[in-house]
mmCIF file with all atom_site columns, C-alpha atoms in Angstrom:
data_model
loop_
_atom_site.group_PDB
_atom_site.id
_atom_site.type_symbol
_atom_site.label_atom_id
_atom_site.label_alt_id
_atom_site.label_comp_id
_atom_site.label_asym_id
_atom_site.label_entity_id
_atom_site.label_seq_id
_atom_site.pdbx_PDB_ins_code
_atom_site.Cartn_x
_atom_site.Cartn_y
_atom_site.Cartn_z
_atom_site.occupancy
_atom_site.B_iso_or_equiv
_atom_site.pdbx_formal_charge
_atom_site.auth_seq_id
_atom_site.auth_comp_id
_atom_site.auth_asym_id
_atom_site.auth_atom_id
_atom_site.pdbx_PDB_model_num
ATOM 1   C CA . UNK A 1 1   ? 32.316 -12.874 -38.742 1.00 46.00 ? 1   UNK A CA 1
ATOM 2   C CA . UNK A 1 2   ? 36.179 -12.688 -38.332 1.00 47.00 ? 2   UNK A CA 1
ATOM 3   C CA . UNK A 1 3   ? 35.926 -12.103 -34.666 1.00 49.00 ? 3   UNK A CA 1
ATOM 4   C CA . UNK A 1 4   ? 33.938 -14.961 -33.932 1.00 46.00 ? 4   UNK A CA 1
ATOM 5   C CA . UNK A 1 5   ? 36.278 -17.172 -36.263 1.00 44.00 ? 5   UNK A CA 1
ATOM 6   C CA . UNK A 1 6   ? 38.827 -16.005 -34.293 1.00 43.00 ? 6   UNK A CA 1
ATOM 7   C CA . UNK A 1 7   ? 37.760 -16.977 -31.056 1.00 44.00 ? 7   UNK A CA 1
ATOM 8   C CA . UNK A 1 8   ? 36.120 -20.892 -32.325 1.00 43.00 ? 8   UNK A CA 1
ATOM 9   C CA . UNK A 1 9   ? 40.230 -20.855 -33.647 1.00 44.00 ? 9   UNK A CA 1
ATOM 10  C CA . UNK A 1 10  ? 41.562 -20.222 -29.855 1.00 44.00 ? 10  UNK A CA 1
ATOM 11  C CA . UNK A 1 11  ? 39.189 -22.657 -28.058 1.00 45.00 ? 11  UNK A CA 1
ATOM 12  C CA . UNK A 1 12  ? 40.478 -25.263 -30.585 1.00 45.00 ? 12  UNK A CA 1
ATOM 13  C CA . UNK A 1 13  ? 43.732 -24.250 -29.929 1.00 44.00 ? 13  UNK A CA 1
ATOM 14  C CA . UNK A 1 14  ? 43.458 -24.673 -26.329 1.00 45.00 ? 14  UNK A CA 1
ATOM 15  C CA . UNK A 1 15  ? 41.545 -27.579 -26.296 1.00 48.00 ? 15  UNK A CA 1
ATOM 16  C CA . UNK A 1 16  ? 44.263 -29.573 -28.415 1.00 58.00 ? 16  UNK A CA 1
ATOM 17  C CA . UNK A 1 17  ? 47.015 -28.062 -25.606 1.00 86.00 ? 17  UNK A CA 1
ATOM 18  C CA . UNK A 1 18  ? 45.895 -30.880 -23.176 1.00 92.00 ? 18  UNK A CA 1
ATOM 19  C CA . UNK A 1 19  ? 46.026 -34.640 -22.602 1.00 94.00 ? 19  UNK A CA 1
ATOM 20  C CA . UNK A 1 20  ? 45.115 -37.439 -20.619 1.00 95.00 ? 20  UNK A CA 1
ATOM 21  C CA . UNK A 1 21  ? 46.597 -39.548 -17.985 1.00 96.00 ? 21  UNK A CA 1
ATOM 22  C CA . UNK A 1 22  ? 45.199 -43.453 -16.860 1.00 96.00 ? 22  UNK A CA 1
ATOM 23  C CA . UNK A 1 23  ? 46.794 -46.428 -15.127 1.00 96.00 ? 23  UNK A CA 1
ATOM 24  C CA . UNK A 1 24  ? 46.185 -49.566 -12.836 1.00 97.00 ? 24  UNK A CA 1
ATOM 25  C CA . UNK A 1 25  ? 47.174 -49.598 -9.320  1.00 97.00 ? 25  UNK A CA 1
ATOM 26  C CA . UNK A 1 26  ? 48.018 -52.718 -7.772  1.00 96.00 ? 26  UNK A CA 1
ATOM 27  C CA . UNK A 1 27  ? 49.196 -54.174 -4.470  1.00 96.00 ? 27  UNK A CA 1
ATOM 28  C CA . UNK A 1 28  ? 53.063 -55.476 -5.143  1.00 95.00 ? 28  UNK A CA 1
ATOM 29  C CA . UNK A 1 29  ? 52.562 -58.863 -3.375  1.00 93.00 ? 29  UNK A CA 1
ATOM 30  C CA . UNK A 1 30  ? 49.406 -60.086 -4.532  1.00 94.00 ? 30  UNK A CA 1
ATOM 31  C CA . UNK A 1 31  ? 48.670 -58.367 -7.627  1.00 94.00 ? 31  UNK A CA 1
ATOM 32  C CA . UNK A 1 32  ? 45.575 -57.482 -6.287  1.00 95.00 ? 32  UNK A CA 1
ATOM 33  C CA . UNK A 1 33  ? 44.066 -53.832 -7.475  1.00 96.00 ? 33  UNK A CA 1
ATOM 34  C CA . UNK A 1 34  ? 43.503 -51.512 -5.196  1.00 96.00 ? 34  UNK A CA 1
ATOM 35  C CA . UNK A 1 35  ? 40.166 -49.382 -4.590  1.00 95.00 ? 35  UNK A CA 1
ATOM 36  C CA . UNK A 1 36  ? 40.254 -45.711 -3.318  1.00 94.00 ? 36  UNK A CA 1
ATOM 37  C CA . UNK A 1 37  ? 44.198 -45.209 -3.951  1.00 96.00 ? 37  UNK A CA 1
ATOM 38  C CA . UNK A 1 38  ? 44.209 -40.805 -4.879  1.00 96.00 ? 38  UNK A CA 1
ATOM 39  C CA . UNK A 1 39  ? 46.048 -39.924 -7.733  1.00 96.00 ? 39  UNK A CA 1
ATOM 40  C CA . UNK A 1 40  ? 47.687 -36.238 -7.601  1.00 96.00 ? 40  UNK A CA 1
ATOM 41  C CA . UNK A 1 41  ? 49.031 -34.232 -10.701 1.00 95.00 ? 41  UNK A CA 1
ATOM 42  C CA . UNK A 1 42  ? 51.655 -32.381 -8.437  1.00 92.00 ? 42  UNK A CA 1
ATOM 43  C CA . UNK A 1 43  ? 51.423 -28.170 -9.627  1.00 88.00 ? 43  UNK A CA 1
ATOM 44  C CA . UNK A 1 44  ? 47.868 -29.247 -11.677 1.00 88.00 ? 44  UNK A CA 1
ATOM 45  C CA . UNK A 1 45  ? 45.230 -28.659 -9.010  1.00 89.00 ? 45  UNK A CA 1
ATOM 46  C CA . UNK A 1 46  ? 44.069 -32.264 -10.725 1.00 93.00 ? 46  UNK A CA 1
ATOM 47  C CA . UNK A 1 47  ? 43.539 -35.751 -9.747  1.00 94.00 ? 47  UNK A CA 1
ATOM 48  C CA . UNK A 1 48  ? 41.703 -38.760 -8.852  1.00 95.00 ? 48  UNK A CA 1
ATOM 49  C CA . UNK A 1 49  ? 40.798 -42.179 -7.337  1.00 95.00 ? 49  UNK A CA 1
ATOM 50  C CA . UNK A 1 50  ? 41.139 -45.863 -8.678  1.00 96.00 ? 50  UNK A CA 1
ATOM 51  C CA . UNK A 1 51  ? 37.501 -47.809 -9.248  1.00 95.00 ? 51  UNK A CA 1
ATOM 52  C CA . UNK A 1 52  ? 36.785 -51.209 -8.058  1.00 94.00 ? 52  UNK A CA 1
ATOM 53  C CA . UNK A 1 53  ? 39.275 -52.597 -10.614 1.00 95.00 ? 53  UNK A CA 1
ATOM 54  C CA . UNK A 1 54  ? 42.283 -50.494 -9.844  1.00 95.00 ? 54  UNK A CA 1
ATOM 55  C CA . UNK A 1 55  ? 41.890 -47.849 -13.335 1.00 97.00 ? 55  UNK A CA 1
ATOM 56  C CA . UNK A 1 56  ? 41.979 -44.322 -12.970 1.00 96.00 ? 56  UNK A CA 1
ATOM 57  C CA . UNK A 1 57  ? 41.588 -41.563 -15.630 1.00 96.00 ? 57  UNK A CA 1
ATOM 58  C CA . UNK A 1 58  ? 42.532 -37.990 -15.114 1.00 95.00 ? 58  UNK A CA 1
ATOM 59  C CA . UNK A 1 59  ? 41.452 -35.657 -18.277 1.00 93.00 ? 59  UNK A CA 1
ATOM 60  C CA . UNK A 1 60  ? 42.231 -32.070 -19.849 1.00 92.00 ? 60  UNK A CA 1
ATOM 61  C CA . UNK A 1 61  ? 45.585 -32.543 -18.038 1.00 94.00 ? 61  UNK A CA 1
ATOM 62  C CA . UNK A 1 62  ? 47.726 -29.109 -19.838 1.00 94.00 ? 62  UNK A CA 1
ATOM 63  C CA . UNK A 1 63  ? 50.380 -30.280 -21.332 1.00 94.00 ? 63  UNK A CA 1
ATOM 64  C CA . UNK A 1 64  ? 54.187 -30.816 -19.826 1.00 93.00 ? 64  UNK A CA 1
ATOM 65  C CA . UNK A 1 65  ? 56.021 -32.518 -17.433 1.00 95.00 ? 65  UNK A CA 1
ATOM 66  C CA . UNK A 1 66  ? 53.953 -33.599 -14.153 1.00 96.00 ? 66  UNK A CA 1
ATOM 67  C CA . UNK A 1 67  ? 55.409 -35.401 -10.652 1.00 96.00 ? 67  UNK A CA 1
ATOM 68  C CA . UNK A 1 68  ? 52.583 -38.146 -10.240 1.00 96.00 ? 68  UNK A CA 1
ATOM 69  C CA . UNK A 1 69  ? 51.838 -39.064 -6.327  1.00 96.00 ? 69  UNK A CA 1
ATOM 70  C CA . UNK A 1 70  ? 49.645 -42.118 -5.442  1.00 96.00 ? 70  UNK A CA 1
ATOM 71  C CA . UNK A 1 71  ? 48.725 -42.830 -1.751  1.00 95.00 ? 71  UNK A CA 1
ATOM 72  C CA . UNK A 1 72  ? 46.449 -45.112 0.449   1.00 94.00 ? 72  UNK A CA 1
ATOM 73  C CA . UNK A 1 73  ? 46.344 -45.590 4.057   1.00 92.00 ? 73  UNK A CA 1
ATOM 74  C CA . UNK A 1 74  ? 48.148 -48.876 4.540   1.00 91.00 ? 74  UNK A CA 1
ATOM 75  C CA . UNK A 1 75  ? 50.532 -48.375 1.628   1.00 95.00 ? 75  UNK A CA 1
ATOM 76  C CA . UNK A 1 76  ? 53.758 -46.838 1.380   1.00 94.00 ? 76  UNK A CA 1
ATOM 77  C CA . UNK A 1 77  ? 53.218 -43.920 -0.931  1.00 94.00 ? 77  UNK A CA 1
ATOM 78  C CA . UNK A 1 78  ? 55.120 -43.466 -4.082  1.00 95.00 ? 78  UNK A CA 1
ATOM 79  C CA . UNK A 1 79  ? 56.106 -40.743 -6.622  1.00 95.00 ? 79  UNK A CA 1
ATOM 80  C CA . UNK A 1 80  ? 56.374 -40.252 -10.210 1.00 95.00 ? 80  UNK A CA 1
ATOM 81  C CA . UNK A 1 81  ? 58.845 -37.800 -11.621 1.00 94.00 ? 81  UNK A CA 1
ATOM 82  C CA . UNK A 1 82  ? 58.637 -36.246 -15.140 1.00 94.00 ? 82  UNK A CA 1
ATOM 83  C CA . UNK A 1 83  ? 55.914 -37.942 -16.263 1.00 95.00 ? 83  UNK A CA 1
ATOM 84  C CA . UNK A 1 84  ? 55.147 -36.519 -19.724 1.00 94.00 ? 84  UNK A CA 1
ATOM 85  C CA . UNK A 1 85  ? 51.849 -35.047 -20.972 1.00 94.00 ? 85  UNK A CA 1
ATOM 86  C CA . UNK A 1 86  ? 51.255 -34.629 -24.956 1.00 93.00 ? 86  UNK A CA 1
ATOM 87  C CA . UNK A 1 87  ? 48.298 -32.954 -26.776 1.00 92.00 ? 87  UNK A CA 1
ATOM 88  C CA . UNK A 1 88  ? 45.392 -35.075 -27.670 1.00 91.00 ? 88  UNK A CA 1
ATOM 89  C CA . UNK A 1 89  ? 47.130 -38.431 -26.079 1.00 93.00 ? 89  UNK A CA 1
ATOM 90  C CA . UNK A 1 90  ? 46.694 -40.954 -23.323 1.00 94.00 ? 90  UNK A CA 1
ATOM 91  C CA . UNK A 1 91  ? 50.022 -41.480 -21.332 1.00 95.00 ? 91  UNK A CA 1
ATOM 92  C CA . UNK A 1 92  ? 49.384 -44.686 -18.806 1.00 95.00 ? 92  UNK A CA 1
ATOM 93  C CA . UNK A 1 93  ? 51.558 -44.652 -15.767 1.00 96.00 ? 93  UNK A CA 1
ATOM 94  C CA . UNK A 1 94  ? 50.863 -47.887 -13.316 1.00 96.00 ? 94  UNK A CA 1
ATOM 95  C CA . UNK A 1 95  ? 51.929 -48.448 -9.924  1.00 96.00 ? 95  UNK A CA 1
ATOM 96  C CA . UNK A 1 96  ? 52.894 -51.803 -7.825  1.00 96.00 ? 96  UNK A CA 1
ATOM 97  C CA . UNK A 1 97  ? 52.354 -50.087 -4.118  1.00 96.00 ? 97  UNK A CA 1
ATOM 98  C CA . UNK A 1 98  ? 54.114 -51.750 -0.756  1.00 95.00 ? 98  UNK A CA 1
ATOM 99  C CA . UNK A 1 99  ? 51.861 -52.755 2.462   1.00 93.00 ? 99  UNK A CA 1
ATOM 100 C CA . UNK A 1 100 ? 53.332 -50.531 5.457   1.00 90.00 ? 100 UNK A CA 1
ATOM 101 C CA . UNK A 1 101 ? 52.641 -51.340 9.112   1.00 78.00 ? 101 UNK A CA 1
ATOM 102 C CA . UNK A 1 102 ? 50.373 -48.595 11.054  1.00 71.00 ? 102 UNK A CA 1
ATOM 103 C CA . UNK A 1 103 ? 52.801 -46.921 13.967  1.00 72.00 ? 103 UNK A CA 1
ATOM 104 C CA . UNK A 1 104 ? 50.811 -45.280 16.683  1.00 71.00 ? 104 UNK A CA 1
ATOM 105 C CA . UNK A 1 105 ? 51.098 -44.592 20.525  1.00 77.00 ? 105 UNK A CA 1
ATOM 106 C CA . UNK A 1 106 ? 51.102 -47.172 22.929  1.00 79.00 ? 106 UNK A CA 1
ATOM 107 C CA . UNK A 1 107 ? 48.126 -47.605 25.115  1.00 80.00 ? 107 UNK A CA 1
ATOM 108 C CA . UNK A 1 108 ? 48.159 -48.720 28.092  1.00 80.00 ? 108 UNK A CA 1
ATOM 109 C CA . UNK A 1 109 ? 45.126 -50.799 29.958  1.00 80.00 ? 109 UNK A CA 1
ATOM 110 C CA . UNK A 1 110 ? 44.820 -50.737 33.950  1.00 79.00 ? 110 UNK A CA 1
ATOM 111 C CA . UNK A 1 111 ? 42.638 -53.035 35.950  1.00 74.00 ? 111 UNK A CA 1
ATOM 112 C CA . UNK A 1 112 ? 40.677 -52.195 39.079  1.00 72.00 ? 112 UNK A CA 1
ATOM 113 C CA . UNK A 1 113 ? 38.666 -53.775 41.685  1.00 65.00 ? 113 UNK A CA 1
ATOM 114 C CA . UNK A 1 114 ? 34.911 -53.677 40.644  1.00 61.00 ? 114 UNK A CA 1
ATOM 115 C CA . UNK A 1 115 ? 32.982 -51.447 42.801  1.00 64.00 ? 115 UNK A CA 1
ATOM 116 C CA . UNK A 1 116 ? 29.551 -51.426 42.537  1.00 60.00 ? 116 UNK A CA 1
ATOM 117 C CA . UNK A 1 117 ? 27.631 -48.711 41.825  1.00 59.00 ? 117 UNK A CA 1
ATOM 118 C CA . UNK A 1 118 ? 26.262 -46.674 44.174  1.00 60.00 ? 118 UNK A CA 1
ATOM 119 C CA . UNK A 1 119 ? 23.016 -45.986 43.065  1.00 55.00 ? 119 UNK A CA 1
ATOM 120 C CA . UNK A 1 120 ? 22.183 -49.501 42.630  1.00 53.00 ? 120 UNK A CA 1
ATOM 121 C CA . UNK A 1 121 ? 19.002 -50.882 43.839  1.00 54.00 ? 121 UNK A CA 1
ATOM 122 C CA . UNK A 1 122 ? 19.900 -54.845 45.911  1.00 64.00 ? 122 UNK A CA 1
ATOM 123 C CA . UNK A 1 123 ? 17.096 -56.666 47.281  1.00 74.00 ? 123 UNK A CA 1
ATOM 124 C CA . UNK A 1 124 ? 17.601 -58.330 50.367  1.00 78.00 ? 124 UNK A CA 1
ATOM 125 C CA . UNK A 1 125 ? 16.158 -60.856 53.055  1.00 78.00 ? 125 UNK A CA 1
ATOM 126 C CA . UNK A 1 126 ? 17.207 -62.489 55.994  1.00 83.00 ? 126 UNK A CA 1
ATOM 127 C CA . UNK A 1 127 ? 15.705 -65.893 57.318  1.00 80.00 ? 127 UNK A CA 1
ATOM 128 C CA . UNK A 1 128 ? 16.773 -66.511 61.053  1.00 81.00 ? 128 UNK A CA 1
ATOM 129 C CA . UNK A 1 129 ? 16.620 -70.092 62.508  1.00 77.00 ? 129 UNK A CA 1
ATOM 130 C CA . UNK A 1 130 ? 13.062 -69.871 63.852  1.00 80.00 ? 130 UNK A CA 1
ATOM 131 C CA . UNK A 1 131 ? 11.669 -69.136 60.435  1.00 80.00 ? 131 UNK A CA 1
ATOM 132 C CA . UNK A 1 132 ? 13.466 -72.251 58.662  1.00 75.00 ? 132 UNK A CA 1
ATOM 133 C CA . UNK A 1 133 ? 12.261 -74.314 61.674  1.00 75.00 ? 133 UNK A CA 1
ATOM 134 C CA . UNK A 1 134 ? 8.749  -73.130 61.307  1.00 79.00 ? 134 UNK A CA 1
ATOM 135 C CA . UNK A 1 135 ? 8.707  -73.695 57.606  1.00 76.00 ? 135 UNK A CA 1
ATOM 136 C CA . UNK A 1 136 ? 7.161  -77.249 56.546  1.00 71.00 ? 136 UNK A CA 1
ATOM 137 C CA . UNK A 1 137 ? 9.675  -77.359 53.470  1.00 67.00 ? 137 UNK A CA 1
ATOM 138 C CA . UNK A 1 138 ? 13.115 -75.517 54.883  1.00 61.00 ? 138 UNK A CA 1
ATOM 139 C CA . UNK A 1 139 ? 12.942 -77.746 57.504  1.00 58.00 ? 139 UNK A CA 1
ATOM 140 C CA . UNK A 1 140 ? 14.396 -80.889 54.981  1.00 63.00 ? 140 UNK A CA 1
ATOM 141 C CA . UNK A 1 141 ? 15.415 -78.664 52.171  1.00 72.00 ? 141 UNK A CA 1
ATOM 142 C CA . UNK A 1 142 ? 16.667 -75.128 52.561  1.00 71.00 ? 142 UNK A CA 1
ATOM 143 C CA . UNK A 1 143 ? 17.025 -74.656 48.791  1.00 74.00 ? 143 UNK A CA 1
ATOM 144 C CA . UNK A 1 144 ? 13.272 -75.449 48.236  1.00 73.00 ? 144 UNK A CA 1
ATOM 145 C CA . UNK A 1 145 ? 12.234 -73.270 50.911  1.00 74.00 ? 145 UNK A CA 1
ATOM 146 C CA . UNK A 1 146 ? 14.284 -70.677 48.709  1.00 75.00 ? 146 UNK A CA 1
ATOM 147 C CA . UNK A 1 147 ? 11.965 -70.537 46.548  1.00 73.00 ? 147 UNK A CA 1
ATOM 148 C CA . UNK A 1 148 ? 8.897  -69.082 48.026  1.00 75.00 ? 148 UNK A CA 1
ATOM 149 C CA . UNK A 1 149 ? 11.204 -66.027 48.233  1.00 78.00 ? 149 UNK A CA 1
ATOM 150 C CA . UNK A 1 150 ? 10.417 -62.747 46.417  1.00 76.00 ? 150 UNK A CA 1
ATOM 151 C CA . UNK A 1 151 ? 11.788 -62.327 42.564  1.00 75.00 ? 151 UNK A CA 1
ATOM 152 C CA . UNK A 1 152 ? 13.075 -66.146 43.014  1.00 79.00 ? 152 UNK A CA 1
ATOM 153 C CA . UNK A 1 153 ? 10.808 -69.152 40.808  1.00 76.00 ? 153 UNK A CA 1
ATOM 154 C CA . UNK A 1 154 ? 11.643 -72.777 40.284  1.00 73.00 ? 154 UNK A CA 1
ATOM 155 C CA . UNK A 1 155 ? 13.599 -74.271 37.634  1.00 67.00 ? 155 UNK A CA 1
ATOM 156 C CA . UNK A 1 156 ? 11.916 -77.689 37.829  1.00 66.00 ? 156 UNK A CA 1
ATOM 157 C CA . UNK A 1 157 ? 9.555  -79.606 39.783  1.00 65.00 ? 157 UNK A CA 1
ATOM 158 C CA . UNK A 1 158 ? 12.168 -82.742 40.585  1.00 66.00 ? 158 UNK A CA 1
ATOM 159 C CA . UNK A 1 159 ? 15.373 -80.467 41.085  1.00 68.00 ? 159 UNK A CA 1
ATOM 160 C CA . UNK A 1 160 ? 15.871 -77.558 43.791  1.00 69.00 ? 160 UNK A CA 1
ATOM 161 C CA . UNK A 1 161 ? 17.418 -75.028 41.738  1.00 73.00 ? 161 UNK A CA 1
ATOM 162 C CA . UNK A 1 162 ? 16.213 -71.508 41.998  1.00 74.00 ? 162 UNK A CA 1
ATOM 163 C CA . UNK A 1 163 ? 16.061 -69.043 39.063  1.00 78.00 ? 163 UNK A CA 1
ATOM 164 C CA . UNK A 1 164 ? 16.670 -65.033 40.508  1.00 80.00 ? 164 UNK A CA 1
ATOM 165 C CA . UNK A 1 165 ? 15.143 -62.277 38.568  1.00 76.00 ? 165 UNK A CA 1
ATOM 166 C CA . UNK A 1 166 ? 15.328 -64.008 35.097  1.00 71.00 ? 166 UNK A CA 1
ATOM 167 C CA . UNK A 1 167 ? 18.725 -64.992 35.689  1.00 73.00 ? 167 UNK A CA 1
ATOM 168 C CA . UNK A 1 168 ? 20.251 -68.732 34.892  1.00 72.00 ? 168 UNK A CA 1
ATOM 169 C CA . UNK A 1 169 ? 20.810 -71.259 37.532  1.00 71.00 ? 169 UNK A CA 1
ATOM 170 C CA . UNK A 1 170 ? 24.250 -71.537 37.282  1.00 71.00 ? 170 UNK A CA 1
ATOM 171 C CA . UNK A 1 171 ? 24.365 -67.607 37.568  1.00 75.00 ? 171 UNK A CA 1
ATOM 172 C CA . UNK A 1 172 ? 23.907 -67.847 41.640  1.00 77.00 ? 172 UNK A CA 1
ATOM 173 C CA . UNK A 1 173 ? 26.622 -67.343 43.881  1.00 78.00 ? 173 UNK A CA 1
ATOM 174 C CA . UNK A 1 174 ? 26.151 -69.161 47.096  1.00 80.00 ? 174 UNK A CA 1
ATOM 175 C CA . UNK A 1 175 ? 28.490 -68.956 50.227  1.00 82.00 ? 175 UNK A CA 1
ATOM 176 C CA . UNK A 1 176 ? 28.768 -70.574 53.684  1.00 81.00 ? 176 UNK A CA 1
ATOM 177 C CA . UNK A 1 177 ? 31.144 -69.053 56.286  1.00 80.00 ? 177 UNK A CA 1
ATOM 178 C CA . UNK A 1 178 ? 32.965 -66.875 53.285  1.00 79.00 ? 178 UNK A CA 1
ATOM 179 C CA . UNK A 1 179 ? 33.714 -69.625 51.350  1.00 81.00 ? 179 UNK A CA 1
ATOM 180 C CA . UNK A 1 180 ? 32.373 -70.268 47.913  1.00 81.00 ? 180 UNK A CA 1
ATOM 181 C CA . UNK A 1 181 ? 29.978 -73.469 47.011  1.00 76.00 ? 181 UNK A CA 1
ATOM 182 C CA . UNK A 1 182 ? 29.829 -74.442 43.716  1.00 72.00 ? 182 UNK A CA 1
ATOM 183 C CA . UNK A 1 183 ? 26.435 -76.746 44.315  1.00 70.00 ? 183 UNK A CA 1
ATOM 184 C CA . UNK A 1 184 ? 25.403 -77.022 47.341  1.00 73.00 ? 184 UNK A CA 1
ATOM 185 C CA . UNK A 1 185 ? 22.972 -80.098 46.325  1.00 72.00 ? 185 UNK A CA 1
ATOM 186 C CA . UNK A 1 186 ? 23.500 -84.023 45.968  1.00 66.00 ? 186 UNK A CA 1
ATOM 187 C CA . UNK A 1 187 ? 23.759 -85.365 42.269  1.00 62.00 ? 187 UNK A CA 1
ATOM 188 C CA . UNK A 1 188 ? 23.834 -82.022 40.722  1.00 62.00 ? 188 UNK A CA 1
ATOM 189 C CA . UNK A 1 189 ? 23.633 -82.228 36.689  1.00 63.00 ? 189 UNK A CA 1
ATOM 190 C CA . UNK A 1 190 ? 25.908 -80.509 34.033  1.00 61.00 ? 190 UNK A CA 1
ATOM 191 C CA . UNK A 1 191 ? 24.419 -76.983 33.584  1.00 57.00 ? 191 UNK A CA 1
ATOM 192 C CA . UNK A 1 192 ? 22.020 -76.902 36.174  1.00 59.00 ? 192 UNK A CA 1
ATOM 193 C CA . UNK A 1 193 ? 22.324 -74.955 39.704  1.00 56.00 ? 193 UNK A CA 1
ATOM 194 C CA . UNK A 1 194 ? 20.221 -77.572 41.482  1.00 59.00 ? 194 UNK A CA 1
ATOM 195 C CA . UNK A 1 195 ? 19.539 -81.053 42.350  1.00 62.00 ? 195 UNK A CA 1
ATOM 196 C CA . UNK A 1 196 ? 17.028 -83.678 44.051  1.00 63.00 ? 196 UNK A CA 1
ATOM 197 C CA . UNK A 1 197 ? 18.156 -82.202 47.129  1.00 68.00 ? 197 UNK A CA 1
ATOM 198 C CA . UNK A 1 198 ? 20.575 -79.866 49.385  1.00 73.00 ? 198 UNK A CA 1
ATOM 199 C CA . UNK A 1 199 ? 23.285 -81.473 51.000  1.00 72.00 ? 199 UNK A CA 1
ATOM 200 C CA . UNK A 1 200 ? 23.731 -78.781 53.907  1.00 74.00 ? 200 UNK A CA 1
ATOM 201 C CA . UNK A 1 201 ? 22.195 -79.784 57.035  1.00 73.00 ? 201 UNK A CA 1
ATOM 202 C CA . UNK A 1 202 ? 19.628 -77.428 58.280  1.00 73.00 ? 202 UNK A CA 1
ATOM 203 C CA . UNK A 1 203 ? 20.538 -78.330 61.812  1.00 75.00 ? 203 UNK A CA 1
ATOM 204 C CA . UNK A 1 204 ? 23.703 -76.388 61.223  1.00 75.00 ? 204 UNK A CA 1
ATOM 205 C CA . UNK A 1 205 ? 22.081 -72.872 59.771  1.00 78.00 ? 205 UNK A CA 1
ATOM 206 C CA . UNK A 1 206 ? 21.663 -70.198 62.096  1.00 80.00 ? 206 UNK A CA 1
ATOM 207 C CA . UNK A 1 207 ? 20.489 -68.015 59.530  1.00 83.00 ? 207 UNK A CA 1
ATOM 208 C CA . UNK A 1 208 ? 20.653 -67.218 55.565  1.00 81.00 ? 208 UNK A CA 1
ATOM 209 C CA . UNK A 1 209 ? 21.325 -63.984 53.737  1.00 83.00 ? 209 UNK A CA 1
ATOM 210 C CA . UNK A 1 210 ? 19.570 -64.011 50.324  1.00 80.00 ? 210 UNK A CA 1
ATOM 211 C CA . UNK A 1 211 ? 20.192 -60.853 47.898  1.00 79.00 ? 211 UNK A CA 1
ATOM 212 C CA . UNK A 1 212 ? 18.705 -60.701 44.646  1.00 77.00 ? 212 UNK A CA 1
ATOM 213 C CA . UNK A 1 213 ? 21.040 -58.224 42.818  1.00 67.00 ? 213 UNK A CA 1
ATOM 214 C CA . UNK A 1 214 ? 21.026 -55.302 41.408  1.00 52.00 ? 214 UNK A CA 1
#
C-alpha cells in the first residue's frame, strides 16, 4: 500500500509541474484573425495552430521560461522572449502580425512564331477556273458555291456565309493575292461571316485554295 501511495503522490506532483498557454492572433492592419498561424514553444517539442477565430491553446506546457515563435506565409514572423509558464495556470500571449511582400526569382516570358504542328492533319481542295465556270451557282456567287465543299455547311438560307468543321463564321480567314479580307460579301452584318452576296467578281478568279484546318 505505501508503494502505490507513493507513486499516485509523484504523478500528482508532476501533473501540477505544468501549465497552459492560449492567445489570439490577429493581422495588425485590419484586426482581422488569422487561421493556420503555428505556434512554437521554442526547447518544448510543443505547439500549435490558430482556429477559424484566431485562438490557440497549447497544454501540459512544463513549467519555466519559453521563447514563443508565431509564423504564416505572408506575415512577417515574430518572437516572444521569456514568456513565463506557472503550475496549474493559463498565461495568454497575443500577437498583432505584419503583411510581408513574397520575393522570388524573376521569370522571364519569350514569344515565338507559331509553327504548326507537324503531325497535323489539313484538309485541302483546289477549284481551277473551269470548275467555277461549270458550276450553275459559282458562276454568280463563289461563296455559295463554297458550300457544297467537304466539312463546309451553310449558316443561313438568305446569307452566303460558310460554317468549317463546327467552327463560327467569323472564324474564317479568307485571302486574295496575300492580302487579308475581312468580308468579302456586300452588306455584311455585325457577327456574321457572310452576306446576300460576294462582292469578288468571278471573272477575275483563276482559281481558289480552300483548307479546312487542322
Amino acid at each position: 500500500m505505501k508503494q502505490i501511495g507513493f507513486i499516485f503522490y509523484l504523478s500528482g506532483f508532476l501533473f501540477s509541474a505544468t501549465g497552459y498557454l492560449n492567445g489570439l492572433i490577429r493581422d495588425v492592419s485590419t484586426h482581422q484573425p488569422l487561421v493556420g498561424v503555428n505556434v512554437i514553444i521554442s526547447g518544448s517539442g510543443l505547439g500549435a495552430a490558430t482556429d477559424m477565430d484566431g485562438n490557440f491553446r497549447i497544454g501540459h506546457i512544463p513549467v519555466g521560461s519559453y521563447n514563443v515563435r508565431v509564423s504564416m506565409i505572408g506575415y512577417e514572423a515574430v518572437s516572444r522572449a521569456n514568456v513565463h509558464i506557472v503550475p496549474q495556470r493559463t498565461t495568454t500571449v497575443n500577437f498583432d502580425l505584419h503583411p510581408t511582400v513574397l520575393e522570388s526569382e524573376s521569370v522571364s516570358v519569350t514569344a515565338k512564331f507559331f509553327e504548326r504542328t507537324k503531325d497535323a492533319v489539313t484538309s485541302s481542295r483546289t477549284v481551277d477556273i473551269e470548275e467555277i465556270r461549270s458550276d450553275p451557282i459559282g458562276v454568280y456567287d463563289i461563296m455559295a458555291m463554297m458550300q457544297a465543299l467537304p466539312s463546309v455547311v451553310s449558316g443561313a438560307d438568305q446569307y452566303n456565309e460558310i460554317i468549317v468543321r463546327g467552327g463560327a463564321p467569323g472564324e474564317n480567314l479568307f485571302v486574295m493575292d496575300y492580302l487579308e479580307i475581312p468580308y468579302p460579301n456586300h452588306y455584311p452584318e455585325q457577327g456574321k461571316g457572310g452576306g446576300p452576296v460576294t462582292m469578288v467578281d468571278t471573272d477575275f478568279i483563276e482559281r481558289i485554295d480552300f483548307y479546312a484546318g487542322a
